Amino acid sequence: MTWAGRLGLTRDELPALLAGAFVTFLAVAASTRIGEPLILAALIALGVFFLVVVAFIAVPHISIAAMIPLFVVLPSLKVLLVPWIGPLKDVIGLAAISAGATIVVQQASAGRKLPGDLWITLLVGFLIGLYLVNLGGGLQRDLAWAHGVRLFSEPLLLLLVGMTLKHPRRTLRWAMTSLIATACVVATIGVLQQVVGPARLVQLGYEYDIHVRFVGNHLRSFGTLDEPFAYAALLLFGLAGVFMWMRRGILAAVAGSIIGLGLLFSFVRSAAMVLVALAALWLAKHGRMVQAGFLTAIVIASAIVLIAGEQAEQRRTVRGGDSVYITINGRTEAWKVVFDNPWDLPLGKGVGEVGTAAERATFSISRTAEEARAHEGSVVDSGYFATVADIGLVGLAALLMLLGRLVVLGYRATRVGERTGWLTLSFLTILLLDAVTRESFSGFPTAFLGLLIVGVTLAAAVEDTPDAF
C-alpha cells in the first residue's frame, strides 16, 4: 500500500492536495517578499487550518487523540500564558466539522451510503435552525445571539463528526487511551493544587472566586480547567473509560484510583450522583439488574432534589433586561424571575438573553479579572432551563428527543455485546446529569469532547455490527 493509501487518500484527491499546498507555499513566499505581515499571518492560519482538516480526514485517530489534551489544557494556557488562545478551540472544531462535511460529500458523490444516523442528523439540524431563527427573541441578531448559536451548535456538529470520520474503531481506541491518560494527569494536578494551596495559585495567575473557589475552608481543585465543575465532568469521563473500556488489572486500578482521588478534591456534590449512576450502569453491564434499578432510583431522587432544591451550589444572578442583573439564591426562585411571562415558555426569551452566551458577549477574546467578576452572574444553573430560555419548550422537546435517540442507539449496541454501547450510555449519563446543575450542553470542554466521543462510540459499534442498527 502506498503512503497515500495509508492516510486514507485516493489518487483523485492527491492532485488537489498537492496543488493546494503548492499555491499556499507560493502565496506565503510572495507575501513575505512584499512584506505584509498580516497577510502572512492569515495565510499561515489558513495553511494550518487546511492541514488540520486533512488530518481529521486522513488520520482521525491521531487528530482526536491530540485534540483531547489540547482542549483540556487550553483554559490554563489562556490564564497563565496566552490570553488570546481561546478561539483556537473554535478553529479546531471548525476544521473537524469541515472534515466531516468533506467526507459526507465524498460518500454522496460516490453513491455510497452516508455515515451517521438520519434521525440524529434531522434533530441536530432542527435544533440549530431554532437557534439561527431565534423566534423567541423576535428574530433579533446581535453578538449574544451569535455566541449562543456558536456555543450550542459546535458540540452538536462534533457529535455528527464523530459519527462520520473514517476508521471509528481505531479512532475510539486512541481517543479512550488519550482521555484516560489526560484525566490521570489533570487529576494529579488537582491533588497537587491542594498541596500548593490557594495563595500560591493566585500568585501563579489564577483568580479568587473565578478559578480558586472554596466549600467552607476546603479548596475546590480545578486542574487545568476553568472551574471545579468542568474539572469534575472531565474526570467522570475518565472514570467511565476506566469502568467501561479498560480491562480489569493493575493499570485500570491505578488509573481509577488517581482519577477518583482527584475527583474527591473537586467537592462537587453532583459528581457523587453521577458516580452512583455509573455504578448502576456497571451493575447492569454485568447482569445485576435489581441492584442497578435500586441505584437508578437513588439517582432519580437525587436529581429531583438538586433541581428543586432551595439553595443553589453558589450565588447566581440572572439578566433582567438590557443592563439589569437580578441576584437570587436558589434555582427555583431564579427561574421564576427569568420566566415571569408565561408566554416566553413555548419559544423562549431569545438566544443569548441569559446564560453563557449573554456573559460571553461582554468581552472579545480575553478579559480582566474585574470584568469577569462583573459579568459572572449571567451564567445559569441548568442546561435544560438554559435551553428553554433560548429556544423554549419546543427546543427542549427536540433536545430530549435527540438525547433519547442517542440512548436508544447506545442500548442497541449493548444488546450485541459491544463495550462501545456501555461507553455511550456512560458518557450520555454524565452529560444528562451534569446538565441538571450546569449549562453542560454548551460547556467547554464538557460538551465538545463528550458529544464527539459519543459519536465515535456509535460509529465504532456500527462498523462492527451494521445489521444491529
GROMACS .gro file of C-alpha atoms in nm:
model
  469
    1MET     CA    1   0.000   0.000   0.000
    2THR     CA    2   0.128   0.348  -0.085
    3TRP     CA    3   0.171   0.624   0.174
    4ALA     CA    4  -0.138   0.799   0.034
    5GLY     CA    5  -0.342   0.484   0.082
    6ARG     CA    6  -0.227   0.453   0.440
    7LEU     CA    7  -0.353   0.808   0.502
    8GLY     CA    8  -0.691   0.722   0.356
    9LEU     CA    9  -0.641   0.935   0.043
   10THR     CA   10  -0.733   0.829  -0.309
   11ARG     CA   11  -0.544   0.911  -0.628
   12ASP     CA   12  -0.819   1.153  -0.727
   13GLU     CA   13  -0.762   1.354  -0.409
   14LEU     CA   14  -0.383   1.382  -0.440
   15PRO     CA   15  -0.369   1.643  -0.721
   16ALA     CA   16  -0.596   1.882  -0.531
   17LEU     CA   17  -0.397   1.827  -0.213
   18LEU     CA   18  -0.062   1.892  -0.381
   19ALA     CA   19  -0.195   2.189  -0.576
   20GLY     CA   20  -0.335   2.347  -0.263
   21ALA     CA   21  -0.008   2.300  -0.078
   22PHE     CA   22   0.190   2.445  -0.370
   23VAL     CA   23  -0.038   2.752  -0.406
   24THR     CA   24  -0.024   2.811  -0.030
   25PHE     CA   25   0.357   2.796  -0.039
   26LEU     CA   26   0.372   3.046  -0.326
   27ALA     CA   27   0.131   3.282  -0.151
   28VAL     CA   28   0.330   3.273   0.171
   29ALA     CA   29   0.655   3.334  -0.018
   30ALA     CA   30   0.500   3.623  -0.212
   31SER     CA   31   0.357   3.789   0.099
   32THR     CA   32   0.694   3.760   0.272
   33ARG     CA   33   0.859   3.920  -0.027
   34ILE     CA   34   0.606   4.203  -0.034
   35GLY     CA   35   0.636   4.250   0.338
   36GLU     CA   36   0.277   4.220   0.454
   37PRO     CA   37   0.288   4.053   0.799
   38LEU     CA   38  -0.089   4.043   0.838
   39ILE     CA   39  -0.132   3.866   0.508
   40LEU     CA   40   0.142   3.625   0.606
   41ALA     CA   41  -0.025   3.554   0.939
   42ALA     CA   42  -0.360   3.499   0.771
   43LEU     CA   43  -0.211   3.263   0.514
   44ILE     CA   44  -0.026   3.069   0.781
   45ALA     CA   45  -0.351   3.037   0.977
   46LEU     CA   46  -0.532   2.915   0.665
   47GLY     CA   47  -0.249   2.672   0.596
   48VAL     CA   48  -0.269   2.533   0.950
   49PHE     CA   49  -0.647   2.508   0.919
   50PHE     CA   50  -0.608   2.321   0.590
   51LEU     CA   51  -0.361   2.077   0.746
   52VAL     CA   52  -0.592   2.014   1.043
   53VAL     CA   53  -0.882   1.940   0.807
   54VAL     CA   54  -0.663   1.693   0.614
   55ALA     CA   55  -0.553   1.535   0.944
   56PHE     CA   56  -0.913   1.476   1.054
   57ILE     CA   57  -0.988   1.316   0.718
   58ALA     CA   58  -0.671   1.107   0.685
   59VAL     CA   59  -0.569   1.023   1.043
   60PRO     CA   60  -0.872   1.090   1.267
   61HIS     CA   61  -0.735   0.862   1.541
   62ILE     CA   62  -0.428   1.084   1.583
   63SER     CA   63  -0.627   1.405   1.544
   64ILE     CA   64  -0.881   1.327   1.815
   65ALA     CA   65  -0.619   1.178   2.046
   66ALA     CA   66  -0.427   1.507   2.022
   67MET     CA   67  -0.742   1.719   2.041
   68ILE     CA   68  -0.843   1.587   2.384
   69PRO     CA   69  -0.539   1.704   2.588
   70LEU     CA   70  -0.521   2.027   2.387
   71PHE     CA   71  -0.881   2.117   2.471
   72VAL     CA   72  -0.824   2.027   2.836
   73VAL     CA   73  -0.511   2.240   2.876
   74LEU     CA   74  -0.642   2.543   2.682
   75PRO     CA   75  -0.812   2.708   2.985
   76SER     CA   76  -0.487   2.713   3.183
   77LEU     CA   77  -0.285   2.829   2.884
   78LYS     CA   78  -0.531   3.115   2.843
   79VAL     CA   79  -0.495   3.222   3.207
   80LEU     CA   80  -0.122   3.169   3.259
   81LEU     CA   81   0.049   3.221   2.923
   82VAL     CA   82  -0.154   3.321   2.615
   83PRO     CA   83  -0.473   3.521   2.686
   84TRP     CA   84  -0.579   3.524   2.320
   85ILE     CA   85  -0.557   3.147   2.263
   86GLY     CA   86  -0.923   3.077   2.343
   87PRO     CA   87  -1.053   3.088   1.982
   88LEU     CA   88  -0.813   2.805   1.892
   89LYS     CA   89  -1.077   2.557   2.008
   90ASP     CA   90  -1.323   2.703   1.758
   91VAL     CA   91  -1.067   2.682   1.477
   92ILE     CA   92  -1.002   2.315   1.553
   93GLY     CA   93  -1.371   2.246   1.592
   94LEU     CA   94  -1.446   2.412   1.259
   95ALA     CA   95  -1.168   2.209   1.096
   96ALA     CA   96  -1.320   1.887   1.232
   97ILE     CA   97  -1.666   1.991   1.110
   98SER     CA   98  -1.522   2.076   0.767
   99ALA     CA   99  -1.356   1.736   0.754
  100GLY     CA  100  -1.683   1.563   0.839
  101ALA     CA  101  -1.868   1.761   0.571
  102THR     CA  102  -1.599   1.672   0.315
  103ILE     CA  103  -1.637   1.301   0.393
  104VAL     CA  104  -2.015   1.322   0.353
  105VAL     CA  105  -1.978   1.495   0.016
  106GLN     CA  106  -1.726   1.233  -0.098
  107GLN     CA  107  -1.957   0.949   0.006
  108ALA     CA  108  -2.258   1.107  -0.163
  109SER     CA  109  -2.071   1.175  -0.487
  110ALA     CA  110  -1.953   0.814  -0.495
  111GLY     CA  111  -2.307   0.686  -0.446
  112ARG     CA  112  -2.223   0.517  -0.116
  113LYS     CA  113  -2.438   0.507   0.197
  114LEU     CA  114  -2.395   0.821   0.406
  115PRO     CA  115  -2.245   0.773   0.752
  116GLY     CA  116  -2.434   0.859   1.068
  117ASP     CA  117  -2.799   0.833   1.168
  118LEU     CA  118  -3.079   1.011   0.981
  119TRP     CA  119  -3.288   1.095   1.287
  120ILE     CA  120  -2.993   1.238   1.476
  121THR     CA  121  -2.897   1.448   1.175
  122LEU     CA  122  -3.250   1.582   1.136
  123LEU     CA  123  -3.285   1.666   1.506
  124VAL     CA  124  -2.947   1.839   1.513
  125GLY     CA  125  -3.046   2.041   1.207
  126PHE     CA  126  -3.380   2.135   1.363
  127LEU     CA  127  -3.218   2.250   1.689
  128ILE     CA  128  -2.955   2.459   1.512
  129GLY     CA  129  -3.231   2.603   1.294
  130LEU     CA  130  -3.422   2.716   1.604
  131TYR     CA  131  -3.111   2.893   1.729
  132LEU     CA  132  -3.048   3.058   1.392
  133VAL     CA  133  -3.407   3.181   1.351
  134ASN     CA  134  -3.440   3.292   1.718
  135LEU     CA  135  -3.820   3.310   1.724
  136GLY     CA  136  -3.833   3.381   2.097
  137GLY     CA  137  -3.605   3.680   2.050
  138GLY     CA  138  -3.812   3.830   1.771
  139LEU     CA  139  -3.560   3.726   1.503
  140GLN     CA  140  -3.304   3.953   1.670
  141ARG     CA  141  -2.939   3.921   1.562
  142ASP     CA  142  -2.673   4.054   1.799
  143LEU     CA  143  -2.341   3.945   1.946
  144ALA     CA  144  -2.502   3.746   2.227
  145TRP     CA  145  -2.716   3.562   1.967
  146ALA     CA  146  -2.404   3.480   1.763
  147HIS     CA  147  -2.228   3.337   2.067
  148GLY     CA  148  -2.538   3.140   2.159
  149VAL     CA  149  -2.555   2.983   1.813
  150ARG     CA  150  -2.183   2.904   1.820
  151LEU     CA  151  -2.174   2.755   2.169
  152PHE     CA  152  -2.478   2.534   2.110
  153SER     CA  153  -2.404   2.430   1.750
  154GLU     CA  154  -2.038   2.330   1.775
  155PRO     CA  155  -2.085   2.039   2.020
  156LEU     CA  156  -2.383   1.905   1.823
  157LEU     CA  157  -2.192   1.925   1.496
  158LEU     CA  158  -1.897   1.750   1.661
  159LEU     CA  159  -2.140   1.471   1.752
  160LEU     CA  160  -2.212   1.430   1.380
  161VAL     CA  161  -1.840   1.449   1.303
  162GLY     CA  162  -1.771   1.163   1.544
  163MET     CA  163  -2.029   0.951   1.360
  164THR     CA  164  -1.876   1.041   1.022
  165LEU     CA  165  -1.496   1.008   1.048
  166LYS     CA  166  -1.321   0.708   0.897
  167HIS     CA  167  -1.193   0.407   1.094
  168PRO     CA  168  -1.405   0.472   1.407
  169ARG     CA  169  -1.290   0.158   1.590
  170ARG     CA  170  -0.923   0.260   1.577
  171THR     CA  171  -1.018   0.622   1.648
  172LEU     CA  172  -1.207   0.514   1.961
  173ARG     CA  173  -0.911   0.313   2.090
  174TRP     CA  174  -0.678   0.610   2.054
  175ALA     CA  175  -0.936   0.852   2.194
  176MET     CA  176  -1.000   0.646   2.508
  177THR     CA  177  -0.629   0.600   2.571
  178SER     CA  178  -0.578   0.974   2.537
  179LEU     CA  179  -0.882   1.060   2.751
  180ILE     CA  180  -0.790   0.828   3.040
  181ALA     CA  181  -0.425   0.941   3.037
  182THR     CA  182  -0.532   1.307   3.024
  183ALA     CA  183  -0.776   1.254   3.312
  184CYS     CA  184  -0.499   1.098   3.521
  185VAL     CA  185  -0.269   1.394   3.458
  186VAL     CA  186  -0.541   1.650   3.533
  187ALA     CA  187  -0.642   1.462   3.849
  188THR     CA  188  -0.279   1.463   3.964
  189ILE     CA  189  -0.264   1.839   3.908
  190GLY     CA  190  -0.585   1.872   4.108
  191VAL     CA  191  -0.434   1.683   4.401
  192LEU     CA  192  -0.118   1.898   4.382
  193GLN     CA  193  -0.334   2.210   4.396
  194GLN     CA  194  -0.444   2.100   4.742
  195VAL     CA  195  -0.078   2.081   4.846
  196VAL     CA  196   0.018   2.412   4.685
  197GLY     CA  197  -0.275   2.598   4.838
  198PRO     CA  198  -0.491   2.888   4.718
  199ALA     CA  199  -0.243   3.167   4.792
  200ARG     CA  200   0.024   3.017   4.565
  201LEU     CA  201  -0.234   2.950   4.291
  202VAL     CA  202  -0.330   3.318   4.295
  203GLN     CA  203   0.037   3.412   4.272
  204LEU     CA  204   0.065   3.197   3.960
  205GLY     CA  205  -0.212   3.398   3.791
  206TYR     CA  206  -0.541   3.235   3.891
  207GLU     CA  207  -0.815   3.449   4.046
  208TYR     CA  208  -1.023   3.411   4.362
  209ASP     CA  209  -1.394   3.340   4.303
  210ILE     CA  210  -1.326   3.267   3.936
  211HIS     CA  211  -1.081   2.975   3.940
  212VAL     CA  212  -0.996   2.947   4.309
  213ARG     CA  213  -1.317   2.857   4.491
  214PHE     CA  214  -1.400   2.706   4.828
  215VAL     CA  215  -1.653   2.488   5.007
  216GLY     CA  216  -1.622   2.607   5.365
  217ASN     CA  217  -1.247   2.612   5.422
  218HIS     CA  218  -1.176   2.349   5.156
  219LEU     CA  219  -1.021   2.448   4.824
  220ARG     CA  220  -1.204   2.309   4.522
  221SER     CA  221  -0.947   2.166   4.283
  222PHE     CA  222  -0.990   2.261   3.918
  223GLY     CA  223  -0.686   2.105   3.749
  224THR     CA  224  -0.622   2.270   3.413
  225LEU     CA  225  -0.987   2.371   3.364
  226ASP     CA  226  -1.166   2.698   3.432
  227GLU     CA  227  -1.359   2.580   3.735
  228PRO     CA  228  -1.424   2.273   3.955
  229PHE     CA  229  -1.743   2.161   3.777
  230ALA     CA  230  -1.578   2.123   3.436
  231TYR     CA  231  -1.287   1.952   3.612
  232ALA     CA  232  -1.523   1.703   3.778
  233ALA     CA  233  -1.701   1.632   3.448
  234LEU     CA  234  -1.372   1.556   3.273
  235LEU     CA  235  -1.263   1.318   3.549
  236LEU     CA  236  -1.602   1.146   3.533
  237PHE     CA  237  -1.545   1.090   3.160
  238GLY     CA  238  -1.209   0.934   3.252
  239LEU     CA  239  -1.370   0.709   3.513
  240ALA     CA  240  -1.631   0.599   3.259
  241GLY     CA  241  -1.345   0.497   3.032
  242VAL     CA  242  -1.181   0.301   3.313
  243PHE     CA  243  -1.505   0.124   3.412
  244MET     CA  244  -1.648   0.051   3.069
  245TRP     CA  245  -1.347   0.033   2.837
  246MET     CA  246  -1.033  -0.083   3.018
  247ARG     CA  247  -0.987  -0.444   3.111
  248ARG     CA  248  -0.955  -0.531   3.476
  249GLY     CA  249  -0.599  -0.523   3.602
  250ILE     CA  250  -0.337  -0.322   3.784
  251LEU     CA  251  -0.332  -0.048   3.520
  252ALA     CA  252  -0.708   0.006   3.545
  253ALA     CA  253  -0.692   0.004   3.927
  254VAL     CA  254  -0.414   0.266   3.931
  255ALA     CA  255  -0.588   0.490   3.677
  256GLY     CA  256  -0.920   0.464   3.860
  257SER     CA  257  -0.759   0.543   4.195
  258ILE     CA  258  -0.578   0.852   4.063
  259ILE     CA  259  -0.889   0.987   3.891
  260GLY     CA  260  -1.109   0.907   4.189
  261LEU     CA  261  -0.878   1.089   4.429
  262GLY     CA  262  -0.867   1.393   4.204
  263LEU     CA  263  -1.246   1.388   4.177
  264LEU     CA  264  -1.279   1.382   4.555
  265PHE     CA  265  -1.098   1.715   4.585
  266SER     CA  266  -1.338   1.887   4.344
  267PHE     CA  267  -1.601   1.884   4.621
  268VAL     CA  268  -1.878   1.879   4.359
  269ARG     CA  269  -2.190   1.725   4.511
  270SER     CA  270  -2.348   1.629   4.180
  271ALA     CA  271  -2.037   1.420   4.100
  272ALA     CA  272  -2.142   1.176   4.372
  273MET     CA  273  -2.480   1.138   4.199
  274VAL     CA  274  -2.308   1.067   3.866
  275LEU     CA  275  -2.079   0.812   4.032
  276VAL     CA  276  -2.385   0.625   4.162
  277ALA     CA  277  -2.533   0.631   3.810
  278LEU     CA  278  -2.210   0.491   3.662
  279ALA     CA  279  -2.213   0.219   3.927
  280ALA     CA  280  -2.570   0.134   3.822
  281LEU     CA  281  -2.459   0.103   3.459
  282TRP     CA  282  -2.164  -0.115   3.562
  283LEU     CA  283  -2.400  -0.347   3.754
  284ALA     CA  284  -2.638  -0.360   3.457
  285LYS     CA  285  -2.347  -0.445   3.229
  286HIS     CA  286  -2.274  -0.747   3.449
  287GLY     CA  287  -2.638  -0.857   3.466
  288ARG     CA  288  -2.720  -0.736   3.819
  289MET     CA  289  -3.041  -0.561   3.722
  290VAL     CA  290  -3.206  -0.547   4.068
  291GLN     CA  291  -2.912  -0.364   4.224
  292ALA     CA  292  -2.883  -0.144   3.916
  293GLY     CA  293  -3.251  -0.050   3.942
  294PHE     CA  294  -3.213   0.041   4.310
  295LEU     CA  295  -2.919   0.272   4.239
  296THR     CA  296  -3.107   0.426   3.947
  297ALA     CA  297  -3.395   0.513   4.179
  298ILE     CA  298  -3.148   0.685   4.411
  299VAL     CA  299  -3.007   0.885   4.121
  300ILE     CA  300  -3.352   0.999   4.006
  301ALA     CA  301  -3.446   1.109   4.357
  302SER     CA  302  -3.117   1.296   4.394
  303ALA     CA  303  -3.168   1.473   4.062
  304ILE     CA  304  -3.514   1.589   4.169
  305VAL     CA  305  -3.372   1.724   4.494
  306LEU     CA  306  -3.099   1.914   4.308
  307ILE     CA  307  -3.346   2.066   4.060
  308ALA     CA  308  -3.599   2.175   4.320
  309GLY     CA  309  -3.351   2.250   4.599
  310GLU     CA  310  -3.392   2.583   4.770
  311GLN     CA  311  -3.018   2.655   4.779
  312ALA     CA  312  -2.801   2.662   4.469
  313GLU     CA  313  -2.441   2.550   4.462
  314GLN     CA  314  -2.335   2.914   4.466
  315ARG     CA  315  -2.495   3.254   4.431
  316ARG     CA  316  -2.614   3.326   4.081
  317THR     CA  317  -2.769   3.625   3.907
  318VAL     CA  318  -2.995   3.638   3.608
  319ARG     CA  319  -3.031   3.901   3.339
  320GLY     CA  320  -3.348   4.102   3.388
  321GLY     CA  321  -3.304   4.345   3.100
  322ASP     CA  322  -3.052   4.519   2.880
  323SER     CA  323  -2.841   4.629   3.177
  324VAL     CA  324  -3.017   4.475   3.477
  325TYR     CA  325  -2.894   4.168   3.662
  326ILE     CA  326  -3.104   4.025   3.945
  327THR     CA  327  -2.930   3.835   4.226
  328ILE     CA  328  -3.119   3.539   4.372
  329ASN     CA  329  -3.016   3.235   4.576
  330GLY     CA  330  -3.187   2.916   4.470
  331ARG     CA  331  -3.256   2.769   4.127
  332THR     CA  332  -3.633   2.752   4.152
  333GLU     CA  333  -3.676   3.115   4.255
  334ALA     CA  334  -3.426   3.236   3.995
  335TRP     CA  335  -3.614   3.070   3.712
  336LYS     CA  336  -3.942   3.210   3.834
  337VAL     CA  337  -3.791   3.553   3.775
  338VAL     CA  338  -3.649   3.461   3.434
  339PHE     CA  339  -3.987   3.332   3.317
  340ASP     CA  340  -4.204   3.596   3.473
  341ASN     CA  341  -4.405   3.595   3.148
  342PRO     CA  342  -4.562   3.252   3.074
  343TRP     CA  343  -4.577   3.343   2.703
  344ASP     CA  344  -4.197   3.305   2.698
  345LEU     CA  345  -4.216   2.932   2.765
  346PRO     CA  346  -4.310   2.792   2.421
  347LEU     CA  347  -4.036   2.971   2.222
  348GLY     CA  348  -3.808   3.104   2.498
  349LYS     CA  349  -3.688   3.453   2.585
  350GLY     CA  350  -3.447   3.457   2.293
  351VAL     CA  351  -3.099   3.323   2.221
  352GLY     CA  352  -2.838   3.498   2.435
  353GLU     CA  353  -3.078   3.677   2.670
  354VAL     CA  354  -2.949   3.476   2.966
  355GLY     CA  355  -2.677   3.218   3.021
  356THR     CA  356  -2.326   3.169   2.895
  357ALA     CA  357  -2.386   3.346   2.563
  358ALA     CA  358  -2.503   3.663   2.740
  359GLU     CA  359  -2.190   3.656   2.956
  360ARG     CA  360  -1.960   3.577   2.663
  361ALA     CA  361  -2.088   3.878   2.469
  362THR     CA  362  -1.949   4.111   2.735
  363PHE     CA  363  -1.587   4.074   2.613
  364SER     CA  364  -1.396   3.998   2.292
  365ILE     CA  365  -1.114   3.743   2.321
  366SER     CA  366  -0.994   3.792   2.678
  367ARG     CA  367  -1.092   3.999   2.980
  368THR     CA  368  -0.955   4.116   3.312
  369ALA     CA  369  -1.045   3.956   3.644
  370GLU     CA  370  -1.257   4.260   3.735
  371GLU     CA  371  -1.458   4.226   3.413
  372ALA     CA  372  -1.507   3.856   3.478
  373ARG     CA  373  -1.643   3.921   3.827
  374ALA     CA  374  -1.872   4.194   3.700
  375HIS     CA  375  -2.045   3.963   3.449
  376GLU     CA  376  -2.005   3.623   3.616
  377GLY     CA  377  -2.366   3.623   3.726
  378SER     CA  378  -2.519   3.585   3.382
  379VAL     CA  379  -2.441   3.212   3.389
  380VAL     CA  380  -2.739   2.992   3.481
  381ASP     CA  381  -2.768   2.669   3.674
  382SER     CA  382  -2.917   2.412   3.434
  383GLY     CA  383  -2.863   2.307   3.075
  384TYR     CA  384  -3.230   2.217   3.045
  385PHE     CA  385  -3.355   2.553   3.173
  386ALA     CA  386  -3.095   2.730   2.958
  387THR     CA  387  -3.236   2.554   2.651
  388VAL     CA  388  -3.588   2.664   2.745
  389ALA     CA  389  -3.462   3.020   2.793
  390ASP     CA  390  -3.302   3.019   2.447
  391ILE     CA  391  -3.548   2.828   2.229
  392GLY     CA  392  -3.837   2.738   2.458
  393LEU     CA  393  -4.017   2.416   2.536
  394VAL     CA  394  -4.022   2.334   2.164
  395GLY     CA  395  -3.642   2.331   2.164
  396LEU     CA  396  -3.624   2.136   2.488
  397ALA     CA  397  -3.854   1.869   2.343
  398ALA     CA  398  -3.630   1.838   2.035
  399LEU     CA  399  -3.319   1.818   2.254
  400LEU     CA  400  -3.475   1.543   2.468
  401MET     CA  401  -3.572   1.353   2.152
  402LEU     CA  402  -3.212   1.378   2.031
  403LEU     CA  403  -3.072   1.255   2.362
  404GLY     CA  404  -3.333   0.979   2.368
  405ARG     CA  405  -3.231   0.864   2.021
  406LEU     CA  406  -2.867   0.851   2.131
  407VAL     CA  407  -2.966   0.644   2.434
  408VAL     CA  408  -3.160   0.404   2.212
  409LEU     CA  409  -2.861   0.356   1.980
  410GLY     CA  410  -2.633   0.304   2.279
  411TYR     CA  411  -2.872   0.045   2.420
  412ARG     CA  412  -2.883  -0.138   2.087
  413ALA     CA  413  -2.504  -0.156   2.090
  414THR     CA  414  -2.511  -0.317   2.436
  415ARG     CA  415  -2.750  -0.586   2.309
  416VAL     CA  416  -2.489  -0.715   2.067
  417GLY     CA  417  -2.220  -0.738   2.335
  418GLU     CA  418  -2.049  -0.412   2.250
  419ARG     CA  419  -1.835  -0.230   2.506
  420THR     CA  420  -1.900   0.076   2.295
  421GLY     CA  421  -2.267   0.065   2.388
  422TRP     CA  422  -2.196   0.084   2.760
  423LEU     CA  423  -1.941   0.355   2.697
  424THR     CA  424  -2.202   0.554   2.502
  425LEU     CA  425  -2.456   0.520   2.782
  426SER     CA  426  -2.196   0.622   3.040
  427PHE     CA  427  -2.099   0.941   2.857
  428LEU     CA  428  -2.464   1.030   2.796
  429THR     CA  429  -2.542   0.970   3.164
  430ILE     CA  430  -2.265   1.210   3.267
  431LEU     CA  431  -2.389   1.477   3.026
  432LEU     CA  432  -2.755   1.434   3.124
  433LEU     CA  433  -2.690   1.453   3.498
  434ASP     CA  434  -2.425   1.722   3.476
  435ALA     CA  435  -2.675   1.938   3.288
  436VAL     CA  436  -2.906   1.935   3.590
  437THR     CA  437  -2.680   2.187   3.764
  438ARG     CA  438  -2.474   2.339   3.477
  439GLU     CA  439  -2.505   2.455   3.118
  440SER     CA  440  -2.335   2.133   3.011
  441PHE     CA  441  -2.481   2.111   2.662
  442SER     CA  442  -2.276   2.413   2.555
  443GLY     CA  443  -1.993   2.393   2.810
  444PHE     CA  444  -1.628   2.369   2.715
  445PRO     CA  445  -1.473   2.116   2.710
  446THR     CA  446  -1.753   1.901   2.857
  447ALA     CA  447  -1.999   1.910   2.567
  448PHE     CA  448  -1.731   1.940   2.296
  449LEU     CA  449  -1.543   1.626   2.399
  450GLY     CA  450  -1.839   1.435   2.542
  451LEU     CA  451  -2.059   1.453   2.232
  452LEU     CA  452  -1.766   1.399   1.995
  453ILE     CA  453  -1.672   1.076   2.171
  454VAL     CA  454  -2.036   0.964   2.184
  455GLY     CA  455  -2.043   0.999   1.806
  456VAL     CA  456  -1.723   0.796   1.771
  457THR     CA  457  -1.852   0.519   2.000
  458LEU     CA  458  -2.172   0.482   1.800
  459ALA     CA  459  -1.980   0.478   1.471
  460ALA     CA  460  -1.748   0.211   1.610
  461ALA     CA  461  -2.047  -0.004   1.709
  462VAL     CA  462  -2.196   0.033   1.361
  463GLU     CA  463  -1.861  -0.055   1.198
  464ASP     CA  464  -1.855  -0.398   1.364
  465THR     CA  465  -2.228  -0.479   1.371
  466PRO     CA  466  -2.403  -0.278   1.096
  467ASP     CA  467  -2.705  -0.510   1.088
  468ALA     CA  468  -2.787  -0.426   1.450
  469PHE     CA  469  -2.867  -0.066   1.355
   0.00000   0.00000   0.00000
